[in-house]
Short mmCIF file of C-alpha atoms in Angstrom, two decimals:
data_model
loop_
_atom_site.label_atom_id
_atom_site.label_comp_id
_atom_site.label_asym_id
_atom_site.label_seq_id
_atom_site.Cartn_x
_atom_site.Cartn_y
_atom_site.Cartn_z
CA MET A 1 0.00 0.00 0.00
CA LYS A 2 1.30 3.42 -0.93
CA ASP A 3 2.20 5.69 1.99
CA GLU A 4 -0.42 8.32 2.70
CA VAL A 5 0.73 11.94 2.38
CA LYS A 6 -0.59 14.37 5.00
CA ILE A 7 -0.21 18.12 5.41
CA ILE A 8 1.38 18.88 8.79
CA PRO A 9 2.49 22.11 10.52
CA ILE A 10 6.19 22.83 10.14
CA ASP A 11 6.49 24.19 13.68
CA ARG A 12 5.48 20.76 15.05
CA ILE A 13 8.50 19.05 13.46
CA ARG A 14 11.76 18.51 15.36
CA ILE A 15 14.99 18.10 13.36
CA LEU A 16 17.09 15.42 15.04
CA ASN A 17 20.40 15.94 13.22
CA PRO A 18 20.43 19.52 11.95
CA ARG A 19 23.15 20.33 9.41
CA HIS A 20 24.43 23.45 7.73
CA ARG A 21 23.81 23.67 3.99
CA ASP A 22 25.80 25.37 1.28
CA ARG A 23 24.00 28.62 0.47
CA LYS A 24 24.09 28.13 -3.30
CA LYS A 25 22.74 24.59 -3.06
CA PHE A 26 19.99 25.80 -0.74
CA GLU A 27 18.98 28.53 -3.20
CA VAL A 28 18.73 25.89 -5.94
CA ILE A 29 16.32 23.86 -3.77
CA VAL A 30 14.21 26.95 -3.02
CA GLN A 31 14.04 27.93 -6.69
CA SER A 32 13.14 24.37 -7.73
CA ILE A 33 10.26 24.19 -5.23
CA LYS A 34 9.11 27.66 -6.25
CA ASN A 35 9.09 26.71 -9.94
CA LEU A 36 7.85 23.11 -9.80
CA GLY A 37 6.45 22.54 -6.33
CA LEU A 38 7.52 19.80 -3.91
CA LYS A 39 8.44 16.70 -5.93
CA LYS A 40 8.84 14.41 -2.91
CA PRO A 41 7.20 14.81 0.52
CA ILE A 42 9.35 14.81 3.63
CA GLN A 43 9.32 11.80 5.96
CA VAL A 44 8.56 12.08 9.66
CA SER A 45 7.81 9.83 12.62
CA LEU A 46 5.14 10.54 15.22
CA ARG A 47 6.82 11.59 18.47
CA SER A 48 3.84 12.50 20.62
CA SER A 49 0.11 12.76 19.99
CA GLN A 50 -0.84 13.92 23.50
CA GLU A 51 -0.10 17.63 22.99
CA GLU A 52 -3.04 20.05 23.15
CA GLU A 53 -1.82 21.95 20.12
CA GLY A 54 -1.61 18.77 18.06
CA PRO A 55 0.79 15.88 17.44
CA GLU A 56 4.56 16.39 17.30
CA TYR A 57 6.95 14.77 14.85
CA ASP A 58 10.62 13.87 14.45
CA LEU A 59 12.10 14.50 11.03
CA ILE A 60 13.57 11.48 9.28
CA CYS A 61 14.54 13.11 5.97
CA GLY A 62 13.84 16.42 4.28
CA GLN A 63 15.53 19.21 6.27
CA GLY A 64 16.40 21.12 3.09
CA ARG A 65 12.81 20.91 1.85
CA ILE A 66 11.46 22.14 5.20
CA GLU A 67 13.84 25.12 5.22
CA ALA A 68 12.98 25.90 1.60
CA PHE A 69 9.25 25.83 2.43
CA MET A 70 9.86 28.19 5.35
CA ALA A 71 11.92 30.51 3.13
CA LEU A 72 8.95 30.63 0.73
CA GLY A 73 6.61 31.56 3.58
CA HIS A 74 4.78 28.23 4.00
CA LYS A 75 3.55 27.14 7.44
CA GLU A 76 2.70 23.54 6.47
CA ILE A 77 4.36 20.86 4.35
CA PRO A 78 3.33 17.52 2.79
CA ALA A 79 4.77 14.58 4.75
CA VAL A 80 4.69 10.82 4.95
CA ILE A 81 4.31 9.62 8.55
CA VAL A 82 5.99 6.33 9.44
CA GLU A 83 6.11 4.37 12.69
CA ILE A 84 9.71 3.58 13.71
CA SER A 85 11.71 3.59 16.93
CA LYS A 86 13.69 6.60 18.15
CA GLU A 87 16.97 4.78 17.47
CA GLU A 88 15.87 4.07 13.88
CA ARG A 89 14.90 7.74 13.41
CA LEU A 90 18.35 8.90 14.51
CA LEU A 91 20.04 6.32 12.27
CA ARG A 92 18.03 7.26 9.17
CA SER A 93 18.61 10.95 9.78
CA LEU A 94 22.36 10.35 10.08
CA VAL A 95 22.40 8.25 6.88
CA GLU A 96 20.62 11.03 4.99
CA ASN A 97 23.25 13.56 6.10
CA MET A 98 26.06 11.29 4.94
CA ALA A 99 24.38 10.52 1.62
CA ARG A 100 23.97 14.20 0.74
CA ARG A 101 27.53 15.38 1.25
CA TYR A 102 28.23 15.11 -2.47
CA PRO A 103 26.23 16.05 -5.55
CA ALA A 104 24.54 13.13 -7.28
CA PRO A 105 25.03 13.32 -11.05
CA LEU A 106 24.54 9.55 -11.27
CA ALA A 107 21.06 9.93 -9.80
CA LEU A 108 20.36 12.68 -12.31
CA ILE A 109 21.61 10.50 -15.15
CA ARG A 110 19.37 7.62 -14.07
CA GLU A 111 16.37 9.95 -13.92
CA ILE A 112 17.19 11.39 -17.35
CA GLU A 113 17.44 7.87 -18.80
CA ARG A 114 14.10 6.95 -17.23
CA LEU A 115 12.42 10.03 -18.74
CA LYS A 116 14.13 9.38 -22.08
CA ALA A 117 12.73 5.85 -22.08
CA ALA A 118 9.30 7.33 -21.37
CA GLY A 119 9.59 9.34 -24.59
CA TYR A 120 10.45 12.81 -23.28
CA GLY A 121 12.84 15.12 -25.15
CA ASN A 122 15.75 17.04 -23.62
CA THR A 123 13.76 20.27 -23.24
CA GLU A 124 10.88 18.51 -21.45
CA ILE A 125 13.31 16.62 -19.21
CA ALA A 126 15.12 19.86 -18.30
CA ARG A 127 11.81 21.46 -17.34
CA LYS A 128 10.70 18.47 -15.26
CA LEU A 129 14.04 18.24 -13.39
CA ASP A 130 14.43 22.04 -13.20
CA ILE A 131 17.92 21.96 -14.72
CA ASP A 132 19.49 23.64 -17.72
CA ASN A 133 18.78 22.11 -21.14
CA THR A 134 22.51 21.93 -21.91
CA MET A 135 23.09 19.95 -18.70
CA VAL A 136 20.70 17.24 -19.89
CA ALA A 137 22.69 16.81 -23.10
CA GLY A 138 25.98 17.05 -21.19
CA LEU A 139 25.00 14.35 -18.68
CA ILE A 140 23.94 12.06 -21.52
CA THR A 141 27.34 12.67 -23.15
CA LEU A 142 29.05 11.93 -19.84
CA LYS A 143 27.18 8.64 -19.50
CA ASN A 144 27.77 7.61 -23.13
CA ALA A 145 31.49 8.38 -22.85
CA GLY A 146 31.83 5.22 -20.78
CA GLU A 147 34.77 6.60 -18.76
CA GLU A 148 34.21 5.46 -15.18
CA ARG A 149 36.83 7.83 -13.76
CA LEU A 150 34.86 10.81 -15.06
CA LEU A 151 31.65 9.53 -13.49
CA ASP A 152 33.48 8.85 -10.23
CA ALA A 153 35.07 12.33 -10.22
CA ALA A 154 31.68 13.95 -10.82
CA SER A 155 29.88 11.78 -8.24
CA SER A 156 32.43 12.41 -5.47
CA GLY A 157 32.47 16.15 -6.11
CA ARG A 158 36.21 16.22 -6.82
CA ILE A 159 35.63 17.98 -10.14
CA PRO A 160 32.76 20.32 -11.12
CA LEU A 161 30.12 18.62 -13.22
CA GLY A 162 30.59 21.13 -16.05
CA VAL A 163 34.28 20.25 -16.33
CA THR A 164 33.62 16.50 -16.49
CA MET A 165 30.96 17.05 -19.17
CA ASP A 166 33.44 19.05 -21.24
CA ILE A 167 36.12 16.39 -20.87
CA ALA A 168 33.61 13.69 -21.85
CA LYS A 169 33.18 15.37 -25.25
CA THR A 170 36.76 14.36 -26.13
CA ASP A 171 36.60 11.28 -28.38
CA SER A 172 39.68 9.46 -27.08
CA VAL A 173 39.37 7.67 -23.73
CA GLU A 174 43.12 8.17 -23.22
CA ALA A 175 42.74 11.92 -23.78
CA GLN A 176 39.81 12.01 -21.33
CA ARG A 177 41.91 10.34 -18.64
CA GLU A 178 44.87 12.63 -19.22
CA LEU A 179 42.70 15.78 -19.19
CA LEU A 180 41.15 14.58 -15.94
CA LYS A 181 44.61 13.98 -14.49
CA ALA A 182 45.86 17.41 -15.61
CA PHE A 183 42.82 19.11 -14.03
CA GLU A 184 43.12 17.20 -10.75
CA THR A 185 46.82 18.09 -10.48
CA LYS A 186 45.97 21.75 -11.25
CA GLN A 187 48.10 21.80 -14.41
CA LEU A 188 45.02 22.87 -16.39
CA ASN A 189 41.96 24.83 -15.38
CA TYR A 190 38.44 24.91 -16.86
CA LEU A 191 39.26 27.42 -19.62
CA SER A 192 42.57 25.81 -20.56
CA ILE A 193 40.88 22.42 -20.91
CA ARG A 194 38.64 23.90 -23.58
CA THR A 195 41.69 25.22 -25.41
CA VAL A 196 43.41 21.82 -25.25
CA LYS A 197 40.25 20.11 -26.52
CA ARG A 198 40.27 22.45 -29.51
CA ILE A 199 43.93 21.59 -30.18
CA ILE A 200 43.14 17.86 -30.01
CA ASP A 201 40.26 18.29 -32.46
CA GLN A 202 42.42 20.33 -34.84
CA ARG A 203 45.13 17.67 -34.82
CA ARG A 204 42.62 14.93 -35.44
CA PHE A 205 41.02 16.70 -38.39
CA ALA A 206 44.41 17.66 -39.83
CA GLY A 207 45.55 14.05 -39.67
CA LYS A 208 48.80 14.85 -37.92
CA GLN A 209 48.85 11.55 -36.10
CA ARG A 210 48.59 9.21 -39.08
CA ASP A 211 50.00 5.75 -38.43
CA SER A 212 52.08 5.96 -41.61
CA ASN A 213 54.10 8.83 -40.16
CA SER A 214 54.61 7.24 -36.76
CA ARG A 215 58.09 6.18 -35.80
CA PRO A 216 58.67 2.56 -34.70
CA GLY A 217 58.31 2.18 -30.95
CA ARG A 218 57.08 5.73 -30.50
CA ASN A 219 54.53 6.21 -27.72
CA ARG A 220 51.51 7.71 -29.43
CA LEU A 221 49.36 8.01 -26.32
CA THR A 222 48.57 11.56 -25.32
CA SER A 223 50.00 12.21 -21.85
CA ALA A 224 48.97 14.90 -19.40
CA GLU A 225 52.41 16.47 -19.79
CA SER A 226 52.11 16.67 -23.59
CA LEU A 227 48.61 18.20 -23.29
CA VAL A 228 49.90 20.82 -20.87
CA ASN A 229 52.84 21.57 -23.17
CA ALA A 230 50.48 21.87 -26.15
CA TYR A 231 48.38 24.35 -24.17
CA ARG A 232 51.45 26.38 -23.23
CA ARG A 233 52.61 26.50 -26.86
CA GLU A 234 49.14 27.58 -27.96
CA SER A 235 49.10 30.27 -25.25
CA GLN A 236 52.49 31.55 -26.40
CA LYS A 237 51.22 31.72 -29.98
CA GLN A 238 48.17 33.68 -28.88
CA LYS A 239 50.29 36.09 -26.85
CA LEU A 240 52.68 36.56 -29.78
CA MET A 241 49.77 37.27 -32.13
CA ILE A 242 48.38 39.82 -29.69
CA ARG A 243 51.76 41.55 -29.42
CA LYS A 244 52.12 41.66 -33.22
CA ALA A 245 48.59 43.00 -33.57
CA LYS A 246 49.33 45.78 -31.08
CA ILE A 247 52.54 46.70 -32.94
CA CYS A 248 50.70 46.77 -36.29
CA ASP A 249 47.92 48.87 -34.78
CA ALA A 250 50.46 51.36 -33.37
CA LYS A 251 52.23 51.62 -36.76
CA LEU A 252 48.93 52.18 -38.58
CA VAL A 253 47.98 54.95 -36.16
CA PHE A 254 51.36 56.59 -36.79
CA ILE A 255 50.96 56.31 -40.60
CA VAL A 256 47.40 57.67 -40.57
CA THR A 257 48.43 60.60 -38.36
CA ALA A 258 51.49 61.36 -40.54
CA PHE A 259 49.50 61.17 -43.78
CA ASP A 260 46.82 63.40 -42.36
CA LYS A 261 49.40 66.10 -41.59
CA LEU A 262 51.09 65.70 -44.99
CA LEU A 263 47.82 65.99 -46.91
CA ASN A 264 47.16 69.27 -45.16
CA ASP A 265 50.45 70.56 -46.54
CA GLU A 266 49.76 72.23 -49.93
CA ASN A 267 53.36 71.65 -51.14
CA PHE A 268 53.04 67.90 -50.49
CA ALA A 269 49.67 67.79 -52.28
CA THR A 270 51.22 69.60 -55.28
CA LEU A 271 54.09 67.07 -55.33
CA LEU A 272 51.64 64.16 -55.36
CA ARG A 273 49.77 65.65 -58.32
CA ALA A 274 53.03 66.28 -60.20
CA GLU A 275 54.04 62.63 -59.71
CA SER A 276 50.55 61.40 -60.72
CA LEU A 277 50.05 59.83 -57.28
CA SER A 278 46.33 60.47 -57.04
CA THR A 279 45.38 57.24 -55.25
CA MET A 280 46.16 55.59 -51.92
CA PRO A 281 45.34 52.27 -50.23
CA LYS A 282 41.62 51.94 -49.49
CA TYR A 283 42.22 51.13 -45.82
CA LEU A 284 44.28 54.33 -45.38
CA TRP A 285 41.69 56.43 -47.21
CA THR A 286 38.90 54.97 -45.04
CA LYS A 287 40.85 55.76 -41.86
CA LEU A 288 41.58 59.32 -43.00
CA GLY A 289 37.94 59.84 -43.96
CA ALA A 290 36.76 58.53 -40.58
CA LYS A 291 39.21 60.81 -38.77
CA HIS A 292 37.95 63.87 -40.62
CA LYS A 293 34.34 62.91 -39.89
CA GLU A 294 35.16 62.68 -36.15
CA ALA A 295 36.84 66.10 -36.31
CA ALA A 296 33.80 67.57 -38.03
#
């Protein structure tokens, strides 16, 4: 028989093992309940029914949901009432605290797979679970990648879920493992992992690792060290390009300024006409025209 859900006053519930909650995680719970309502009732055990103001309860699980309801201004909350001993209440409450120390992407993945099997699309699943649409696709990618270390890192909270989803999009299992290792050892951060992934994709499409060009006995596995070195080389290239761009920009400003002064010199203009130099590069003419428009 399915447990009966009753509406009970929040102020009649005692929390046996209160715990402090991360503020951001708590705000997510509040927003989810505000948007979608309470998906799962709390669970309580009857402590005393002799009180004049009504029965009292001990909370078994659902502290976050109670606090979210209170934050939203509710005085009552749906609950399932079970009959268990005081020792069992304390044990279940303790187990709940331990089970919720880490995020649960695996539970999310299982729920997404269940909804997928029921025929729901990613957008509908995101709305039902109150998560971002891109996270649904990312979690599916993470599951399909088949790399247990990524799932373990996400489940234990060692690595942010977004990072593991990005790493999972790398085709090679070896590359996934090495990117994970480089992130865990702080050799790469979230942004640099995206850069390295782009480098890996470019190399794959360019065919730079063709077997025909491989030397005998050469280790072709991508190591964390080689990925980090590739990122550093790419960063140096980007910095060099930025420096060159700044130098070019400074030279162009100098040329435009110099030409502007020369064109205002009647003798120089007469010399240009005498030498039949009546044209100039389009870019320079555009810059000079823009400068005169600003002055006007």
